[in-house]
């Protein structure tokens, strides 16, 4: 299958999936108990006329399908609506909070890729005590949820030792990096363990292949064998976890941002869900779904470049 044909097919599939996801996201908020009107009233009693005015203002009195089509039409025009809680455009809310979230996710992703691949490499190549240490440490990492890691790191390094801030984002690039260090570690810890174990298993598997043995008998140095034959062939398996890594980062950032009061998109999603802020929750959820699908598309396009045995349209090695 040609590159353009495959890319076009996947884009069509993504558009259809995103449309279905948008309907589910919009419907899920309306099925949840409570209503935006009850939050706006803050527990105060209101006359039927007042409730009718609030519902009319936010189009909550219209049929569900009409509300969905109105919302989807605005989304296609780049309009995410107006926040019920913050009384401002959702786009402005996202623009204000997105930098902190993007930086946090980027820092965590760097930690995951660098430490995950490095630990997996060490465990597979060196073996012995080093491999045992990698297995033990990654088992602990995988068994520690992000919110637990956040509480532990905050209690030890922020409260007890005072080495890092306990929350917030700081003012300016330097302070922001410093404030987001602990949240990034908490967000990355589980994924570092997962990626290290996947990398180690893939490399150990490739080490037993015949072409690796042949390369060694021909006098190729151990480092070259690992770099050219083992790690490169194992990288295809590692790459397929890219979608899982990104989706986990997006989900867990809500918990980590809330624990450290980062004030990013993740914390905004948590607060907006609590207050039934329909437009904000729907916009953030839809963006997350879109990012996840985009990452999977990139993985599918890169996989054949990393592993020549894989062709576009399939992640299985050609037999």
CSV table of C-alpha atoms in Angstrom, one decimal:
chain,number,residue,atom,x,y,z
A,1,UNK,CA,0.0,0.0,0.0
A,2,UNK,CA,1.4,3.4,-1.0
A,3,UNK,CA,2.2,6.0,1.6
A,4,UNK,CA,-0.3,8.5,0.4
A,5,UNK,CA,-3.1,6.0,0.0
A,6,UNK,CA,-2.5,4.7,3.5
A,7,UNK,CA,-2.3,8.2,5.0
A,8,UNK,CA,-5.5,9.2,3.3
A,9,UNK,CA,-7.3,6.0,4.5
A,10,UNK,CA,-6.1,6.6,8.1
A,11,UNK,CA,-7.2,10.3,8.0
A,12,UNK,CA,-10.7,9.2,6.9
A,13,UNK,CA,-10.8,6.6,9.7
A,14,UNK,CA,-9.6,9.2,12.2
A,15,UNK,CA,-12.3,11.7,11.1
A,16,UNK,CA,-15.0,9.0,11.5
A,17,UNK,CA,-13.6,7.9,14.9
A,18,UNK,CA,-13.4,11.5,16.1
A,19,UNK,CA,-17.0,12.1,15.0
A,20,UNK,CA,-18.2,9.1,17.0
A,21,UNK,CA,-16.1,10.1,20.0
A,22,UNK,CA,-17.5,13.6,19.9
A,23,UNK,CA,-21.0,12.2,20.1
A,24,UNK,CA,-20.1,9.9,23.0
A,25,UNK,CA,-18.3,12.7,24.9
A,26,UNK,CA,-21.2,15.1,24.4
A,27,UNK,CA,-23.7,12.5,25.5
A,28,UNK,CA,-21.8,11.3,28.5
A,29,UNK,CA,-21.8,14.8,30.1
A,30,UNK,CA,-25.6,15.0,29.7
A,31,UNK,CA,-26.1,11.6,31.2
A,32,UNK,CA,-24.2,12.4,34.3
A,33,UNK,CA,-26.3,13.5,37.3
A,34,UNK,CA,-26.7,17.2,38.0
A,35,UNK,CA,-26.9,20.1,35.7
A,36,UNK,CA,-25.0,23.4,35.0
A,37,UNK,CA,-28.0,25.3,36.2
A,38,UNK,CA,-27.7,23.8,39.7
A,39,UNK,CA,-24.1,24.9,39.9
A,40,UNK,CA,-24.8,28.4,38.7
A,41,UNK,CA,-27.5,28.7,41.3
A,42,UNK,CA,-25.0,27.6,44.0
A,43,UNK,CA,-27.8,25.8,46.0
A,44,UNK,CA,-30.1,28.8,46.0
A,45,UNK,CA,-33.7,28.3,45.1
A,46,UNK,CA,-34.9,29.8,41.8
A,47,UNK,CA,-38.2,30.5,40.1
A,48,UNK,CA,-39.2,28.5,37.1
A,49,UNK,CA,-38.6,31.7,35.0
A,50,UNK,CA,-35.1,32.0,36.3
A,51,UNK,CA,-34.3,28.4,35.5
A,52,UNK,CA,-35.8,28.8,32.1
A,53,UNK,CA,-33.6,31.8,31.4
A,54,UNK,CA,-30.4,30.0,32.4
A,55,UNK,CA,-31.3,26.9,30.2
A,56,UNK,CA,-32.1,29.2,27.3
A,57,UNK,CA,-28.9,31.1,27.7
A,58,UNK,CA,-26.8,27.9,27.4
A,59,UNK,CA,-29.3,26.2,25.0
A,60,UNK,CA,-29.9,23.5,27.6
A,61,UNK,CA,-33.7,23.6,26.8
A,62,UNK,CA,-33.1,22.4,23.2
A,63,UNK,CA,-33.4,18.7,22.2
A,64,UNK,CA,-30.2,16.7,22.7
A,65,UNK,CA,-29.5,16.2,19.0
A,66,UNK,CA,-30.0,19.9,18.3
A,67,UNK,CA,-27.5,20.7,21.1
A,68,UNK,CA,-25.0,18.2,19.7
A,69,UNK,CA,-25.2,19.5,16.1
A,70,UNK,CA,-24.9,23.1,17.3
A,71,UNK,CA,-21.8,22.2,19.4
A,72,UNK,CA,-20.2,20.1,16.6
A,73,UNK,CA,-20.8,22.9,14.1
A,74,UNK,CA,-19.0,25.4,16.3
A,75,UNK,CA,-16.2,23.0,16.9
A,76,UNK,CA,-15.6,22.7,13.1
A,77,UNK,CA,-15.3,26.4,13.1
A,78,UNK,CA,-12.7,26.4,15.9
A,79,UNK,CA,-15.2,27.7,18.5
A,80,UNK,CA,-15.2,25.5,21.7
A,81,UNK,CA,-17.9,27.6,23.3
A,82,UNK,CA,-18.0,29.6,26.5
A,83,UNK,CA,-17.2,28.2,29.9
A,84,UNK,CA,-20.1,28.0,32.3
A,85,UNK,CA,-17.9,28.1,35.3
A,86,UNK,CA,-15.4,30.8,34.3
A,87,UNK,CA,-17.7,32.8,32.1
A,88,UNK,CA,-15.1,33.1,29.4
A,89,UNK,CA,-14.2,31.5,26.1
A,90,UNK,CA,-13.0,27.9,26.4
A,91,UNK,CA,-10.3,28.6,23.9
A,92,UNK,CA,-8.9,31.4,26.1
A,93,UNK,CA,-8.9,29.0,29.1
A,94,UNK,CA,-7.0,26.4,27.2
A,95,UNK,CA,-4.5,28.9,25.8
A,96,UNK,CA,-3.7,30.1,29.4
A,97,UNK,CA,-3.3,26.7,30.9
A,98,UNK,CA,-1.9,24.7,27.9
A,99,UNK,CA,1.8,25.8,28.3
A,100,UNK,CA,2.1,24.3,31.7
A,101,UNK,CA,0.6,21.0,30.7
A,102,UNK,CA,2.6,20.8,27.5
A,103,UNK,CA,5.8,21.4,29.4
A,104,UNK,CA,4.9,18.9,32.0
A,105,UNK,CA,4.1,16.2,29.5
A,106,UNK,CA,7.2,17.0,27.5
A,107,UNK,CA,9.5,16.7,30.6
A,108,UNK,CA,7.8,13.5,31.5
A,109,UNK,CA,8.1,12.1,28.0
A,110,UNK,CA,11.9,12.9,27.9
A,111,UNK,CA,12.3,11.0,31.2
A,112,UNK,CA,10.3,8.1,29.9
A,113,UNK,CA,12.2,7.7,26.6
A,114,UNK,CA,15.7,8.3,28.0
A,115,UNK,CA,15.5,6.3,31.2
A,116,UNK,CA,13.1,3.6,29.8
A,117,UNK,CA,15.4,2.8,26.8
A,118,UNK,CA,18.6,3.1,28.9
A,119,UNK,CA,17.3,0.7,31.7
A,120,UNK,CA,16.0,-1.7,29.1
A,121,UNK,CA,19.3,-1.7,27.2
A,122,UNK,CA,21.3,-2.2,30.4
A,123,UNK,CA,19.1,-5.1,31.6
A,124,UNK,CA,19.2,-6.9,28.3
A,125,UNK,CA,22.9,-6.4,27.4
A,126,UNK,CA,24.7,-6.7,30.8
A,127,UNK,CA,22.5,-9.3,32.5
A,128,UNK,CA,23.5,-10.6,35.9
A,129,UNK,CA,23.2,-8.3,38.8
A,130,UNK,CA,22.5,-5.3,36.5
A,131,UNK,CA,19.5,-7.1,35.0
A,132,UNK,CA,18.2,-8.1,38.4
A,133,UNK,CA,18.4,-4.5,39.6
A,134,UNK,CA,16.6,-3.3,36.5
A,135,UNK,CA,13.8,-5.9,37.0
A,136,UNK,CA,13.4,-5.0,40.6
A,137,UNK,CA,13.4,-1.2,40.1
A,138,UNK,CA,11.0,-1.4,37.1
A,139,UNK,CA,8.6,-3.7,39.0
A,140,UNK,CA,8.4,-1.1,41.8
A,141,UNK,CA,7.9,1.7,39.2
A,142,UNK,CA,5.2,-0.2,37.4
A,143,UNK,CA,3.4,-1.0,40.7
A,144,UNK,CA,3.4,2.7,41.8
A,145,UNK,CA,0.4,4.6,40.4
A,146,UNK,CA,1.0,8.3,39.4
A,147,UNK,CA,-1.1,9.7,42.2
A,148,UNK,CA,0.8,7.6,44.8
A,149,UNK,CA,4.1,8.7,43.4
A,150,UNK,CA,3.0,12.3,43.5
A,151,UNK,CA,2.1,12.1,47.2
A,152,UNK,CA,5.4,10.3,48.1
A,153,UNK,CA,7.6,12.7,46.1
A,154,UNK,CA,5.8,15.7,47.4
A,155,UNK,CA,6.0,14.5,51.0
A,156,UNK,CA,9.7,13.6,50.8
A,157,UNK,CA,11.4,16.2,48.5
A,158,UNK,CA,9.0,19.1,48.9
A,159,UNK,CA,7.7,19.0,52.5
A,160,UNK,CA,10.4,17.1,54.4
A,161,UNK,CA,13.6,18.0,52.6
A,162,UNK,CA,12.4,21.2,51.0
A,163,UNK,CA,14.4,20.6,47.8
A,164,UNK,CA,11.5,21.4,45.4
A,165,UNK,CA,8.4,23.5,45.5
A,166,UNK,CA,5.3,21.6,46.7
A,167,UNK,CA,3.0,23.1,43.9
A,168,UNK,CA,2.3,25.8,41.5
A,169,UNK,CA,4.2,26.6,38.3
A,170,UNK,CA,6.4,29.7,39.1
A,171,UNK,CA,7.0,32.7,37.0
A,172,UNK,CA,9.2,32.5,34.0
A,173,UNK,CA,10.8,29.5,32.1
A,174,UNK,CA,13.4,28.7,34.8
A,175,UNK,CA,11.1,28.6,37.8
A,176,UNK,CA,8.5,26.7,35.8
A,177,UNK,CA,11.0,24.0,35.0
A,178,UNK,CA,11.9,23.8,38.7
A,179,UNK,CA,8.3,23.7,39.9
A,180,UNK,CA,7.4,20.9,37.3
A,181,UNK,CA,10.3,18.6,38.1
A,182,UNK,CA,8.5,16.6,40.8
A,183,UNK,CA,5.3,16.4,38.8
A,184,UNK,CA,7.2,15.2,35.8
A,185,UNK,CA,8.9,12.5,37.8
A,186,UNK,CA,5.6,11.4,39.3
A,187,UNK,CA,4.0,11.3,35.9
A,188,UNK,CA,6.9,9.4,34.2
A,189,UNK,CA,7.7,6.8,36.9
A,190,UNK,CA,5.1,4.2,35.9
A,191,UNK,CA,5.9,4.6,32.2
A,192,UNK,CA,9.7,4.4,32.7
A,193,UNK,CA,9.2,1.0,34.3
A,194,UNK,CA,6.9,-0.1,31.5
A,195,UNK,CA,9.1,1.0,28.6
A,196,UNK,CA,12.2,-0.4,30.3
A,197,UNK,CA,10.6,-3.8,30.6
A,198,UNK,CA,9.3,-3.7,27.0
A,199,UNK,CA,12.7,-2.7,25.7
A,200,UNK,CA,14.5,-5.4,27.7
A,201,UNK,CA,12.1,-8.1,26.6
A,202,UNK,CA,12.4,-7.1,22.9
A,203,UNK,CA,16.2,-6.9,23.0
A,204,UNK,CA,16.5,-10.2,24.8
A,205,UNK,CA,14.3,-11.8,22.2
A,206,UNK,CA,16.4,-10.4,19.3
A,207,UNK,CA,19.6,-11.5,21.0
A,208,UNK,CA,18.6,-15.1,20.4
A,209,UNK,CA,18.0,-14.6,16.7
A,210,UNK,CA,20.2,-16.3,14.2
A,211,UNK,CA,21.4,-13.2,12.4
A,212,UNK,CA,22.8,-11.9,15.7
A,213,UNK,CA,24.9,-15.1,16.1
A,214,UNK,CA,26.1,-14.8,12.5
A,215,UNK,CA,27.2,-11.2,13.0
A,216,UNK,CA,29.2,-12.2,16.1
A,217,UNK,CA,30.9,-15.1,14.3
A,218,UNK,CA,32.0,-12.6,11.6
A,219,UNK,CA,33.9,-10.6,14.1
A,220,UNK,CA,31.5,-7.7,14.6
A,221,UNK,CA,32.1,-6.1,17.9
A,222,UNK,CA,29.6,-6.5,20.7
A,223,UNK,CA,28.7,-2.8,20.8
A,224,UNK,CA,28.0,-2.8,17.0
A,225,UNK,CA,26.0,-6.0,17.2
A,226,UNK,CA,23.8,-4.5,19.9
A,227,UNK,CA,23.4,-1.1,18.2
A,228,UNK,CA,22.9,-2.3,14.6
A,229,UNK,CA,21.2,-5.6,14.9
A,230,UNK,CA,19.6,-5.9,18.4
A,231,UNK,CA,18.4,-2.5,19.4
A,232,UNK,CA,17.3,-1.5,15.9
A,233,UNK,CA,15.2,-4.6,15.4
A,234,UNK,CA,13.8,-4.3,18.9
A,235,UNK,CA,12.9,-0.7,18.3
A,236,UNK,CA,9.9,-1.6,16.2
A,237,UNK,CA,8.3,-3.4,19.2
A,238,UNK,CA,9.1,-0.5,21.5
A,239,UNK,CA,7.6,2.0,19.0
A,240,UNK,CA,4.2,0.3,19.2
A,241,UNK,CA,3.9,1.3,22.8
A,242,UNK,CA,4.0,5.0,21.8
A,243,UNK,CA,0.2,5.3,21.7
A,244,UNK,CA,-0.1,3.7,25.1
A,245,UNK,CA,2.6,6.0,26.6
A,246,UNK,CA,0.9,9.2,25.3
A,247,UNK,CA,-2.6,8.1,26.4
A,248,UNK,CA,-1.3,7.3,29.9
A,249,UNK,CA,0.4,10.6,30.1
A,250,UNK,CA,-2.7,12.5,29.1
A,251,UNK,CA,-4.9,10.6,31.6
A,252,UNK,CA,-2.5,10.7,34.5
A,253,UNK,CA,-1.7,14.4,34.1
A,254,UNK,CA,-5.1,15.1,35.5
A,255,UNK,CA,-4.2,13.3,38.8
A,256,UNK,CA,-0.6,14.8,39.0
A,257,UNK,CA,-1.7,18.3,38.2
A,258,UNK,CA,-4.3,18.2,40.8
A,259,UNK,CA,-1.9,16.8,43.4
A,260,UNK,CA,0.7,19.5,42.7
A,261,UNK,CA,-1.8,22.3,41.9
A,262,UNK,CA,-0.1,22.9,38.6
A,263,UNK,CA,-3.0,24.8,37.1
A,264,UNK,CA,-2.8,23.2,33.7
A,265,UNK,CA,-5.4,21.6,31.4
A,266,UNK,CA,-5.5,18.4,33.5
A,267,UNK,CA,-6.5,20.3,36.7
A,268,UNK,CA,-8.9,22.4,34.6
A,269,UNK,CA,-10.6,19.1,33.4
A,270,UNK,CA,-11.0,17.9,37.0
A,271,UNK,CA,-12.5,21.1,38.2
A,272,UNK,CA,-14.8,21.4,35.2
A,273,UNK,CA,-16.1,17.9,35.6
A,274,UNK,CA,-16.9,18.6,39.2
A,275,UNK,CA,-18.9,21.8,38.3
A,276,UNK,CA,-20.6,20.3,35.2
A,277,UNK,CA,-18.9,22.8,32.9
A,278,UNK,CA,-20.1,21.1,29.7
A,279,UNK,CA,-18.2,23.1,27.1
A,280,UNK,CA,-14.8,22.9,28.9
A,281,UNK,CA,-15.0,19.2,29.6
A,282,UNK,CA,-16.1,18.4,26.1
A,283,UNK,CA,-13.4,20.5,24.5
A,284,UNK,CA,-10.6,19.0,26.6
A,285,UNK,CA,-11.8,15.4,26.1
A,286,UNK,CA,-12.1,15.8,22.4
A,287,UNK,CA,-8.6,17.3,22.1
A,288,UNK,CA,-7.2,14.4,24.1
A,289,UNK,CA,-8.9,11.9,21.8
A,290,UNK,CA,-7.6,13.7,18.8
A,291,UNK,CA,-4.0,13.7,20.2
A,292,UNK,CA,-4.2,10.0,21.0
A,293,UNK,CA,-5.3,9.2,17.4
A,294,UNK,CA,-2.6,11.5,15.9
A,295,UNK,CA,0.1,9.7,17.9
A,296,UNK,CA,-1.1,6.3,16.7
A,297,UNK,CA,-1.1,7.6,13.1
A,298,UNK,CA,2.5,8.8,13.5
A,299,UNK,CA,3.5,5.4,15.0
A,300,UNK,CA,2.0,3.6,12.1
A,301,UNK,CA,3.8,5.8,9.6
A,302,UNK,CA,7.2,5.5,11.4
A,303,UNK,CA,7.0,1.8,12.1
A,304,UNK,CA,8.0,0.6,8.5
A,305,UNK,CA,10.9,3.0,8.6
A,306,UNK,CA,12.2,1.5,11.8
A,307,UNK,CA,11.5,-2.1,11.0
A,308,UNK,CA,11.6,-2.9,7.2
A,309,UNK,CA,9.7,-6.2,7.8
A,310,UNK,CA,6.6,-4.2,8.5
A,311,UNK,CA,4.6,-2.7,5.7
A,312,UNK,CA,2.1,0.2,5.8
A,313,UNK,CA,-1.3,-0.9,7.0
A,314,UNK,CA,0.0,-3.7,9.4
A,315,UNK,CA,2.2,-3.9,12.4
A,316,UNK,CA,3.0,-7.5,11.9
A,317,UNK,CA,6.3,-8.6,10.5
A,318,UNK,CA,6.1,-10.0,7.0
A,319,UNK,CA,6.5,-13.7,7.0
